[in-house]
Every structure is written in C-alpha cells, then in structure tokens.
PDB file of C-alpha atoms in Angstrom:
ATOM      1  CA  MET Q 808     173.308-104.043  38.086  1.00 51.00           C
ATOM      2  CA  ARG Q 809     170.082-102.231  38.891  1.00 49.00           C
ATOM      3  CA  VAL Q 810     169.149-104.896  41.415  1.00 43.00           C
ATOM      4  CA  MET Q 811     172.573-104.700  43.043  1.00 47.00           C
ATOM      5  CA  PHE Q 812     172.365-100.892  43.176  1.00 44.00           C
ATOM      6  CA  PHE Q 813     168.907-101.073  44.768  1.00 43.00           C
ATOM      7  CA  LEU Q 814     170.048-103.578  47.394  1.00 43.00           C
ATOM      8  CA  LEU Q 815     173.163-101.538  48.205  1.00 46.00           C
ATOM      9  CA  THR Q 816     171.148 -98.320  48.486  1.00 48.00           C
ATOM     10  CA  THR Q 817     168.613 -99.995  50.751  1.00 48.00           C
ATOM     11  CA  ALA Q 818     171.338-101.339  53.019  1.00 48.00           C
ATOM     12  CA  VAL Q 819     173.023 -97.945  53.314  1.00 43.00           C
ATOM     13  CA  CYS Q 820     169.714 -96.256  54.169  1.00 47.00           C
ATOM     14  CA  TYR Q 821     169.037 -98.878  56.828  1.00 45.00           C
ATOM     15  CA  LEU Q 822     172.430 -98.323  58.418  1.00 44.00           C
ATOM     16  CA  ILE Q 823     171.931 -94.562  58.454  1.00 42.00           C
ATOM     17  CA  MET Q 824     168.484 -94.837  60.026  1.00 44.00           C
ATOM     18  CA  SER Q 825     169.792 -97.296  62.608  1.00 45.00           C
ATOM     19  CA  ALA Q 826     172.495 -94.837  63.623  1.00 43.00           C
ATOM     20  CA  VAL Q 827     170.138 -91.860  63.845  1.00 41.00           C
ATOM     21  CA  VAL Q 828     167.099 -93.479  65.447  1.00 39.00           C
ATOM     22  CA  PRO Q 829     167.933 -95.584  68.516  1.00 42.00           C
ATOM     23  CA  PRO Q 830     166.057 -98.886  68.688  1.00 44.00           C
ATOM     24  CA  VAL Q 831     163.037 -99.007  70.974  1.00 40.00           C
ATOM     25  CA  ARG Q 832     163.638-101.351  73.870  1.00 50.00           C
ATOM     26  CA  ALA Q 833     161.062-104.115  74.102  1.00 49.00           C
ATOM     27  CA  ASP Q 834     160.875-103.702  77.879  1.00 55.00           C
ATOM     28  CA  GLU Q 835     160.488 -99.925  77.756  1.00 63.00           C
ATOM     29  CA  PRO Q 836     157.014 -99.134  79.127  1.00 69.00           C
ATOM     30  CA  LYS Q 837     154.843 -96.946  76.958  1.00 77.00           C
ATOM     31  CA  PRO Q 838     154.001 -93.452  78.285  1.00 79.00           C
ATOM     32  CA  GLU Q 839     150.395 -94.406  78.973  1.00 78.00           C
ATOM     33  CA  ALA Q 840     151.557 -97.277  81.206  1.00 87.00           C
ATOM     34  CA  LEU Q 841     153.554 -95.078  83.563  1.00 96.00           C
ATOM     35  CA  LYS Q 842     152.081 -94.173  86.923  1.00 97.00           C
ATOM     36  CA  ALA Q 843     152.544 -90.788  88.585  1.00 97.00           C
ATOM     37  CA  GLU Q 844     155.324 -92.118  90.812  1.00 97.00           C
ATOM     38  CA  ASP Q 845     157.088 -93.623  87.778  1.00 97.00           C
ATOM     39  CA  VAL Q 846     157.113 -90.270  85.992  1.00 98.00           C
ATOM     40  CA  LEU Q 847     158.322 -88.432  89.082  1.00 98.00           C
ATOM     41  CA  GLY Q 848     161.040 -91.017  89.651  1.00 97.00           C
ATOM     42  CA  ARG Q 849     162.337 -90.708  86.101  1.00 97.00           C
ATOM     43  CA  MET Q 850     162.223 -86.943  86.346  1.00 98.00           C
ATOM     44  CA  ALA Q 851     164.356 -87.034  89.500  1.00 98.00           C
ATOM     45  CA  LYS Q 852     166.874 -89.389  87.877  1.00 98.00           C
ATOM     46  CA  VAL Q 853     167.292 -87.155  84.807  1.00 98.00           C
ATOM     47  CA  TYR Q 854     168.054 -84.050  86.871  1.00 98.00           C
ATOM     48  CA  SER Q 855     170.378 -85.718  89.366  1.00 98.00           C
ATOM     49  CA  GLY Q 856     172.317 -87.502  86.626  1.00 98.00           C
ATOM     50  CA  CYS Q 857     172.733 -84.818  83.967  1.00 98.00           C
ATOM     51  CA  LYS Q 858     176.158 -83.365  83.195  1.00 98.00           C
ATOM     52  CA  SER Q 859     174.836 -79.862  82.608  1.00 98.00           C
ATOM     53  CA  TYR Q 860     171.555 -77.984  82.784  1.00 98.00           C
ATOM     54  CA  ARG Q 861     170.304 -74.604  81.687  1.00 98.00           C
ATOM     55  CA  ASP Q 862     166.927 -72.931  81.550  1.00 98.00           C
ATOM     56  CA  SER Q 863     165.084 -69.693  81.232  1.00 98.00           C
ATOM     57  CA  GLY Q 864     161.634 -69.158  82.604  1.00 97.00           C
ATOM     58  CA  VAL Q 865     159.226 -66.947  84.454  1.00 97.00           C
ATOM     59  CA  VAL Q 866     157.076 -67.146  87.566  1.00 97.00           C
ATOM     60  CA  LYS Q 867     153.727 -65.466  86.931  1.00 96.00           C
ATOM     61  CA  THR Q 868     151.578 -64.945  90.014  1.00 95.00           C
ATOM     62  CA  VAL Q 869     148.033 -63.608  89.863  1.00 94.00           C
ATOM     63  CA  PHE Q 870     146.774 -62.191  93.169  1.00 93.00           C
ATOM     64  CA  VAL Q 871     143.000 -62.617  93.178  1.00 93.00           C
ATOM     65  CA  GLN Q 872     141.415 -60.096  95.544  1.00 90.00           C
ATOM     66  CA  ALA Q 873     137.954 -58.684  96.146  1.00 88.00           C
ATOM     67  CA  ASN Q 874     138.974 -55.276  94.766  1.00 90.00           C
ATOM     68  CA  GLY Q 875     140.562 -56.703  91.600  1.00 88.00           C
ATOM     69  CA  ASN Q 876     143.450 -58.821  90.417  1.00 91.00           C
ATOM     70  CA  ARG Q 877     147.145 -57.997  90.355  1.00 90.00           C
ATOM     71  CA  THR Q 878     149.825 -59.851  88.382  1.00 91.00           C
ATOM     72  CA  VAL Q 879     153.532 -60.110  89.209  1.00 92.00           C
ATOM     73  CA  GLU Q 880     156.112 -61.680  86.889  1.00 94.00           C
ATOM     74  CA  LYS Q 881     159.633 -62.765  87.868  1.00 95.00           C
ATOM     75  CA  PRO Q 882     161.818 -64.046  85.019  1.00 97.00           C
ATOM     76  CA  PHE Q 883     164.745 -66.287  85.927  1.00 98.00           C
ATOM     77  CA  THR Q 884     167.644 -68.279  84.470  1.00 98.00           C
ATOM     78  CA  THR Q 885     169.560 -71.275  85.773  1.00 98.00           C
ATOM     79  CA  VAL Q 886     172.941 -72.521  84.529  1.00 98.00           C
ATOM     80  CA  PHE Q 887     174.619 -75.595  86.002  1.00 98.00           C
ATOM     81  CA  LEU Q 888     177.739 -77.567  85.114  1.00 98.00           C
ATOM     82  CA  ARG Q 889     178.578 -80.581  87.186  1.00 97.00           C
ATOM     83  CA  PRO Q 890     180.229 -80.959  89.604  1.00 96.00           C
ATOM     84  CA  ASP Q 891     180.398 -77.457  91.082  1.00 96.00           C
ATOM     85  CA  ARG Q 892     179.586 -74.617  88.673  1.00 98.00           C
ATOM     86  CA  PHE Q 893     176.267 -72.878  89.231  1.00 98.00           C
ATOM     87  CA  ARG Q 894     174.531 -69.598  88.476  1.00 98.00           C
ATOM     88  CA  PHE Q 895     170.938 -68.541  89.150  1.00 98.00           C
ATOM     89  CA  GLU Q 896     169.365 -65.146  88.599  1.00 98.00           C
ATOM     90  CA  PHE Q 897     165.873 -63.783  88.879  1.00 96.00           C
ATOM     91  CA  LYS Q 898     164.547 -60.334  88.182  1.00 94.00           C
ATOM     92  CA  GLU Q 899     161.626 -58.377  89.538  1.00 90.00           C
ATOM     93  CA  ASN Q 900     160.033 -55.054  88.723  1.00 80.00           C
ATOM     94  CA  ASN Q 901     159.679 -52.990  91.887  1.00 62.00           C
ATOM     95  CA  GLY Q 902     156.506 -51.290  90.631  1.00 61.00           C
ATOM     96  CA  ARG Q 903     158.237 -47.990  89.894  1.00 63.00           C
ATOM     97  CA  GLY Q 904     159.712 -49.033  86.581  1.00 67.00           C
ATOM     98  CA  GLN Q 905     162.958 -50.289  88.118  1.00 74.00           C
ATOM     99  CA  GLU Q 906     164.153 -53.854  87.671  1.00 83.00           C
ATOM    100  CA  ARG Q 907     165.822 -55.588  90.576  1.00 88.00           C
ATOM    101  CA  ARG Q 908     168.250 -58.527  90.278  1.00 93.00           C
ATOM    102  CA  TYR Q 909     169.157 -61.373  92.572  1.00 96.00           C
ATOM    103  CA  ILE Q 910     172.209 -63.456  91.599  1.00 97.00           C
ATOM    104  CA  ILE Q 911     173.472 -66.680  93.172  1.00 98.00           C
ATOM    105  CA  TRP Q 912     176.818 -68.030  91.990  1.00 98.00           C
ATOM    106  CA  ARG Q 913     179.083 -70.918  92.892  1.00 98.00           C
ATOM    107  CA  LYS Q 914     182.453 -72.134  91.634  1.00 97.00           C
ATOM    108  CA  GLY Q 915     184.081 -74.905  93.615  1.00 96.00           C
ATOM    109  CA  LYS Q 916     183.721 -74.032  97.283  1.00 95.00           C
ATOM    110  CA  GLU Q 917     183.247 -70.318  96.635  1.00 98.00           C
ATOM    111  CA  VAL Q 918     179.674 -69.015  96.849  1.00 98.00           C
ATOM    112  CA  GLN Q 919     178.615 -65.419  96.209  1.00 98.00           C
ATOM    113  CA  THR Q 920     175.307 -63.599  96.000  1.00 97.00           C
ATOM    114  CA  TRP Q 921     174.086 -60.178  94.965  1.00 96.00           C
ATOM    115  CA  TRP Q 922     170.692 -58.563  95.598  1.00 94.00           C
ATOM    116  CA  ASP Q 923     169.695 -55.005  94.753  1.00 88.00           C
ATOM    117  CA  ILE Q 924     167.712 -54.774  97.981  1.00 87.00           C
ATOM    118  CA  LYS Q 925     170.951 -55.199  99.932  1.00 86.00           C
ATOM    119  CA  PRO Q 926     173.647 -53.921  97.543  1.00 79.00           C
ATOM    120  CA  GLY Q 927     177.004 -55.575  97.916  1.00 89.00           C
ATOM    121  CA  VAL Q 928     178.493 -59.006  97.409  1.00 95.00           C
ATOM    122  CA  GLU Q 929     177.771 -61.534 100.141  1.00 96.00           C
ATOM    123  CA  LYS Q 930     179.487 -64.878 100.650  1.00 97.00           C
ATOM    124  CA  PRO Q 931     177.212 -67.480 102.264  1.00 97.00           C
ATOM    125  CA  GLU Q 932     178.817 -70.577 103.733  1.00 97.00           C
ATOM    126  CA  SER Q 933     177.143 -72.882 101.208  1.00 97.00           C
ATOM    127  CA  LEU Q 934     175.045 -72.966  98.069  1.00 98.00           C
ATOM    128  CA  ASN Q 935     172.252 -74.446 100.150  1.00 98.00           C
ATOM    129  CA  LEU Q 936     172.150 -71.350 102.386  1.00 98.00           C
ATOM    130  CA  ALA Q 937     172.389 -69.017  99.398  1.00 98.00           C
ATOM    131  CA  LEU Q 938     169.410 -70.671  97.716  1.00 98.00           C
ATOM    132  CA  ALA Q 939     167.424 -70.739 100.947  1.00 97.00           C
ATOM    133  CA  GLY Q 940     167.801 -66.975 101.209  1.00 95.00           C
ATOM    134  CA  ALA Q 941     166.281 -66.480  97.760  1.00 96.00           C
ATOM    135  CA  THR Q 942     163.585 -69.168  97.798  1.00 96.00           C
ATOM    136  CA  GLY Q 943     160.755 -67.044  99.187  1.00 94.00           C
ATOM    137  CA  VAL Q 944     161.406 -63.847  97.243  1.00 94.00           C
ATOM    138  CA  SER Q 945     161.854 -65.784  93.994  1.00 96.00           C
ATOM    139  CA  ASP Q 946     158.543 -67.595  94.498  1.00 95.00           C
ATOM    140  CA  LEU Q 947     160.395 -70.932  94.796  1.00 96.00           C
ATOM    141  CA  SER Q 948     162.234 -70.717  91.455  1.00 97.00           C
ATOM    142  CA  ALA Q 949     165.580 -70.473  93.274  1.00 98.00           C
ATOM    143  CA  HIS Q 950     164.945 -73.832  94.919  1.00 98.00           C
ATOM    144  CA  THR Q 951     162.766 -76.046  92.728  1.00 98.00           C
ATOM    145  CA  VAL Q 952     165.263 -77.081  90.042  1.00 98.00           C
ATOM    146  CA  PRO Q 953     168.505 -76.782  92.091  1.00 98.00           C
ATOM    147  CA  ALA Q 954     166.996 -79.216  94.614  1.00 98.00           C
ATOM    148  CA  LEU Q 955     166.557 -81.711  91.762  1.00 98.00           C
ATOM    149  CA  LEU Q 956     170.025 -81.133  90.330  1.00 98.00           C
ATOM    150  CA  LEU Q 957     171.795 -81.429  93.688  1.00 98.00           C
ATOM    151  CA  PRO Q 958     169.544 -83.557  95.935  1.00 97.00           C
ATOM    152  CA  LYS Q 959     172.351 -84.352  98.395  1.00 96.00           C
ATOM    153  CA  GLU Q 960     173.344 -80.711  98.759  1.00 97.00           C
ATOM    154  CA  VAL Q 961     170.193 -78.601  98.533  1.00 97.00           C
ATOM    155  CA  GLU Q 962     167.813 -79.219 101.398  1.00 97.00           C
ATOM    156  CA  GLY Q 963     164.059 -78.801 101.493  1.00 95.00           C
ATOM    157  CA  ARG Q 964     160.929 -80.171  99.867  1.00 95.00           C
ATOM    158  CA  ARG Q 965     161.266 -81.578  96.335  1.00 96.00           C
ATOM    159  CA  LEU Q 966     158.736 -82.082  93.573  1.00 97.00           C
ATOM    160  CA  MET Q 967     158.864 -85.850  94.162  1.00 95.00           C
ATOM    161  CA  ASP Q 968     157.390 -85.132  97.609  1.00 95.00           C
ATOM    162  CA  MET Q 969     153.996 -84.294  96.105  1.00 96.00           C
ATOM    163  CA  THR Q 970     151.180 -85.945  98.006  1.00 96.00           C
ATOM    164  CA  GLU Q 971     148.064 -87.456  96.444  1.00 97.00           C
ATOM    165  CA  ALA Q 972     149.950 -87.484  93.133  1.00 97.00           C
ATOM    166  CA  LYS Q 973     148.017 -88.866  90.174  1.00 97.00           C
ATOM    167  CA  ARG Q 974     148.193 -88.648  86.410  1.00 97.00           C
ATOM    168  CA  ILE Q 975     145.573 -86.616  84.621  1.00 97.00           C
ATOM    169  CA  ASP Q 976     145.111 -86.268  80.867  1.00 97.00           C
ATOM    170  CA  ASP Q 977     148.321 -85.649  78.926  1.00 97.00           C
ATOM    171  CA  ALA Q 978     148.462 -82.379  77.003  1.00 97.00           C
ATOM    172  CA  LYS Q 979     150.660 -80.349  74.684  1.00 97.00           C
ATOM    173  CA  LEU Q 980     152.555 -77.297  75.880  1.00 96.00           C
ATOM    174  CA  ASP Q 981     154.058 -75.249  73.026  1.00 93.00           C
ATOM    175  CA  LYS Q 982     153.906 -78.357  70.812  1.00 94.00           C
ATOM    176  CA  VAL Q 983     155.650 -80.472  73.471  1.00 97.00           C
ATOM    177  CA  ASP Q 984     153.825 -83.609  74.607  1.00 97.00           C
ATOM    178  CA  CYS Q 985     153.658 -83.559  78.390  1.00 98.00           C
ATOM    179  CA  PHE Q 986     152.647 -85.812  81.225  1.00 98.00           C
ATOM    180  CA  ARG Q 987     150.482 -83.973  83.736  1.00 98.00           C
ATOM    181  CA  ILE Q 988     150.756 -84.914  87.382  1.00 98.00           C
ATOM    182  CA  GLU Q 989     148.204 -83.484  89.794  1.00 98.00           C
ATOM    183  CA  GLY Q 990     148.546 -83.476  93.561  1.00 98.00           C
ATOM    184  CA  LYS Q 991     149.458 -81.298  96.491  1.00 97.00           C
ATOM    185  CA  PHE Q 992     152.814 -79.674  97.105  1.00 95.00           C
ATOM    186  CA  GLY Q 993     153.282 -78.041 100.465  1.00 91.00           C
ATOM    187  CA  GLY Q 994     149.568 -78.636 100.992  1.00 92.00           C
ATOM    188  CA  ASN Q 995     148.618 -76.566  97.929  1.00 95.00           C
ATOM    189  CA  PRO Q 996     146.920 -77.904  94.764  1.00 97.00           C
ATOM    190  CA  THR Q 997     149.662 -78.285  92.141  1.00 98.00           C
ATOM    191  CA  THR Q 998     149.943 -79.607  88.591  1.00 98.00           C
ATOM    192  CA  LEU Q 999     153.263 -80.544  86.985  1.00 98.00           C
ATOM    193  CA  TRP Q1000     153.782 -80.558  83.221  1.00 98.00           C
ATOM    194  CA  ILE Q1001     156.661 -82.949  82.440  1.00 98.00           C
ATOM    195  CA  ASP Q1002     158.144 -83.419  78.960  1.00 98.00           C
ATOM    196  CA  GLN Q1003     157.367 -86.968  77.791  1.00 97.00           C
ATOM    197  CA  LYS Q1004     160.696 -87.306  75.947  1.00 97.00           C
ATOM    198  CA  SER Q1005     163.201 -85.618  78.265  1.00 98.00           C
ATOM    199  CA  PHE Q1006     161.309 -85.907  81.600  1.00 98.00           C
ATOM    200  CA  LEU Q1007     162.201 -82.266  82.290  1.00 98.00           C
ATOM    201  CA  VAL Q1008     159.710 -79.957  83.998  1.00 98.00           C
ATOM    202  CA  ARG Q1009     158.056 -77.591  81.559  1.00 98.00           C
ATOM    203  CA  GLN Q1010     155.451 -75.929  83.773  1.00 98.00           C
ATOM    204  CA  ILE Q1011     154.151 -75.874  87.323  1.00 98.00           C
ATOM    205  CA  ASP Q1012     150.651 -74.610  88.132  1.00 98.00           C
ATOM    206  CA  ALA Q1013     149.927 -73.937  91.795  1.00 97.00           C
ATOM    207  CA  GLN Q1014     147.196 -72.364  93.891  1.00 94.00           C
ATOM    208  CA  ASN Q1015     147.353 -70.935  97.374  1.00 93.00           C
ATOM    209  CA  LYS Q1016     144.605 -69.587  99.620  1.00 92.00           C
ATOM    210  CA  PHE Q1017     144.994 -66.886 102.239  1.00 91.00           C
ATOM    211  CA  ASP Q1018     142.498 -65.179 104.569  1.00 87.00           C
ATOM    212  CA  ASP Q1019     141.455 -62.379 102.217  1.00 90.00           C
ATOM    213  CA  PHE Q1020     142.924 -63.353  98.838  1.00 91.00           C
ATOM    214  CA  ARG Q1021     144.286 -66.258  96.834  1.00 93.00           C
ATOM    215  CA  THR Q1022     147.082 -66.712  94.319  1.00 93.00           C
ATOM    216  CA  GLU Q1023     147.339 -68.591  91.046  1.00 95.00           C
ATOM    217  CA  THR Q1024     150.972 -69.167  90.108  1.00 97.00           C
ATOM    218  CA  THR Q1025     152.316 -70.500  86.820  1.00 98.00           C
ATOM    219  CA  THR Q1026     156.043 -71.223  86.540  1.00 98.00           C
ATOM    220  CA  THR Q1027     157.249 -71.991  83.011  1.00 98.00           C
ATOM    221  CA  TYR Q1028     160.596 -73.480  82.001  1.00 98.00           C
ATOM    222  CA  ASP Q1029     162.514 -73.698  78.735  1.00 98.00           C
ATOM    223  CA  PRO Q1030     165.090 -76.324  79.790  1.00 98.00           C
ATOM    224  CA  ALA Q1031     167.979 -78.240  78.220  1.00 98.00           C
ATOM    225  CA  ILE Q1032     170.429 -80.795  79.590  1.00 98.00           C
ATOM    226  CA  ASP Q1033     173.898 -81.994  78.634  1.00 97.00           C
ATOM    227  CA  ASP Q1034     174.626 -79.051  76.346  1.00 95.00           C
ATOM    228  CA  GLU Q1035     178.012 -77.375  76.283  1.00 96.00           C
ATOM    229  CA  ILE Q1036     177.951 -74.435  78.727  1.00 96.00           C
ATOM    230  CA  PRO Q1037     180.179 -71.463  77.803  1.00 95.00           C
ATOM    231  CA  ASP Q1038     182.123 -69.901  80.704  1.00 95.00           C
ATOM    232  CA  LYS Q1039     180.415 -66.595  79.962  1.00 96.00           C
ATOM    233  CA  LYS Q1040     177.070 -68.072  81.011  1.00 96.00           C
ATOM    234  CA  LEU Q1041     178.553 -68.935  84.414  1.00 97.00           C
ATOM    235  CA  GLU Q1042     180.079 -65.557  85.213  1.00 97.00           C
ATOM    236  CA  PHE Q1043     179.304 -63.665  88.399  1.00 97.00           C
ATOM    237  CA  ASP Q1044     178.363 -60.250  87.006  1.00 94.00           C
ATOM    238  CA  PRO Q1045     176.652 -58.033  89.576  1.00 93.00           C
ATOM    239  CA  PRO Q1046     176.102 -54.360  88.710  1.00 85.00           C
ATOM    240  CA  THR Q1047     179.089 -52.118  89.245  1.00 76.00           C
ATOM    241  CA  GLN Q1048     178.646 -50.020  92.345  1.00 63.00           C
ATOM    242  CA  LYS Q1049     178.722 -46.270  91.730  1.00 55.00           C
TER     243      LYS Q1049
END
C-alpha cells in the first residue's frame, strides 16, 4: 500500500508540474544565442500581437550645462485594448508647482485629446495625428510604445530601426533579467533594456548633444500584456472647465 501511495503521489505531482510549467522546446534558442536583431524582432512581435497592454513609467531628462544640471521628469501611462481602445497620458510640472496633463484617447473611429496648454477637447482625424502632436513634448513617450502596438497605423521611426545595434552584457533591472541592446536611434547613442521573459521594453537610455549642452534621458516602463483592462482605465477624463 505504501508503494502504491508513493507512486500515485508522484504521478499526481508530475501532472501538476506539467500543467504549471510549460515544457521547454528543444528548438528554442537560449537567451545567450540570440543576436540583437533576434531580440528586436521578438520584441516587435510581442507588441504587435498582444491583446491588451498597459504601463506606467517616467521620462527623466538631465540637461547637462556649463552652469549646472537641470532635471525634468514626465510620468506617463498607456492603456490599450485591441482592436481600437486606447488611452495615453503624460504629466509635467511647469516649474511653478502646477502639474500639466496631456491626454490622448481613442474608441473606435473617435479620437480626442486634451492639453492644459490649449484647454479644450480637440478631435484629430486619426490616432496617428494625435500621437504625432504629443511626441515632442512628451519626450517620445507618446510614440515609442504605440508605434510598436499599432505598426500599421502609427507612423514614424520604431525601436527596431536602431542602427549599429549590438548586444552588450545582460543585466538586472529591479530584479528583472534584461537583454541590453546598444546602438543609435535617430542618430543618438541609445541602450534598450528588454525583459528576457516577456520581451517587453523596461528601460531606454539615450543621449543627445546640442551646441551648448547635452541631455541624458532615461525612460522607464512597468509594462504588462494580455491582462483584463477595466473600462475605467480607458475613460476620457479631462479636467472640468470652470
């Protein structure tokens, strides 16, 4: 009886483990075998094929000048539900203790935006145009991920368009094992941190040089795909005009 009980218990445990832990495919290349273009290709496939996506993050830009450094932070959130639900928002402190908001929203064919700089709801002809209007002021956060989620709809340069892309040493970011891809994006030195399990972007480090100063920008993401997205997260909720 003890032998039978042991064998039965072992079999049950095996079945449970088989259900929880998917088998490793023999032809699945190990992380260390992937080239930069392989990682970027998988990243693109994950974003363009997901059912839903959400993130929160921040763009932190350090302006390095001869008379001292200045830091600007712009937190943002993205919520996306395929095929046509979308909401993006970023915030910015205007330097006088006031926080400004920029909201981009889409449901079906309807697109609306709100920006404190130009109070009032606007209705661009497309999501592509709405995102283009916010790309510069959001320090690219309005474009980077949406261009991956909707590659046939959102125009412009994508992360896969990095030139001179190469893998450098992998590293951990908040306990997450990441690939690191180094290259140039828009002609500027850029490093991507890509989650080794999900192939989602976790961080982008970029540098830019100007005539009398330079910038060091770090964009961090806390992303998730294929989660259930409550309607509340997709609401268009600009401030009420007084």
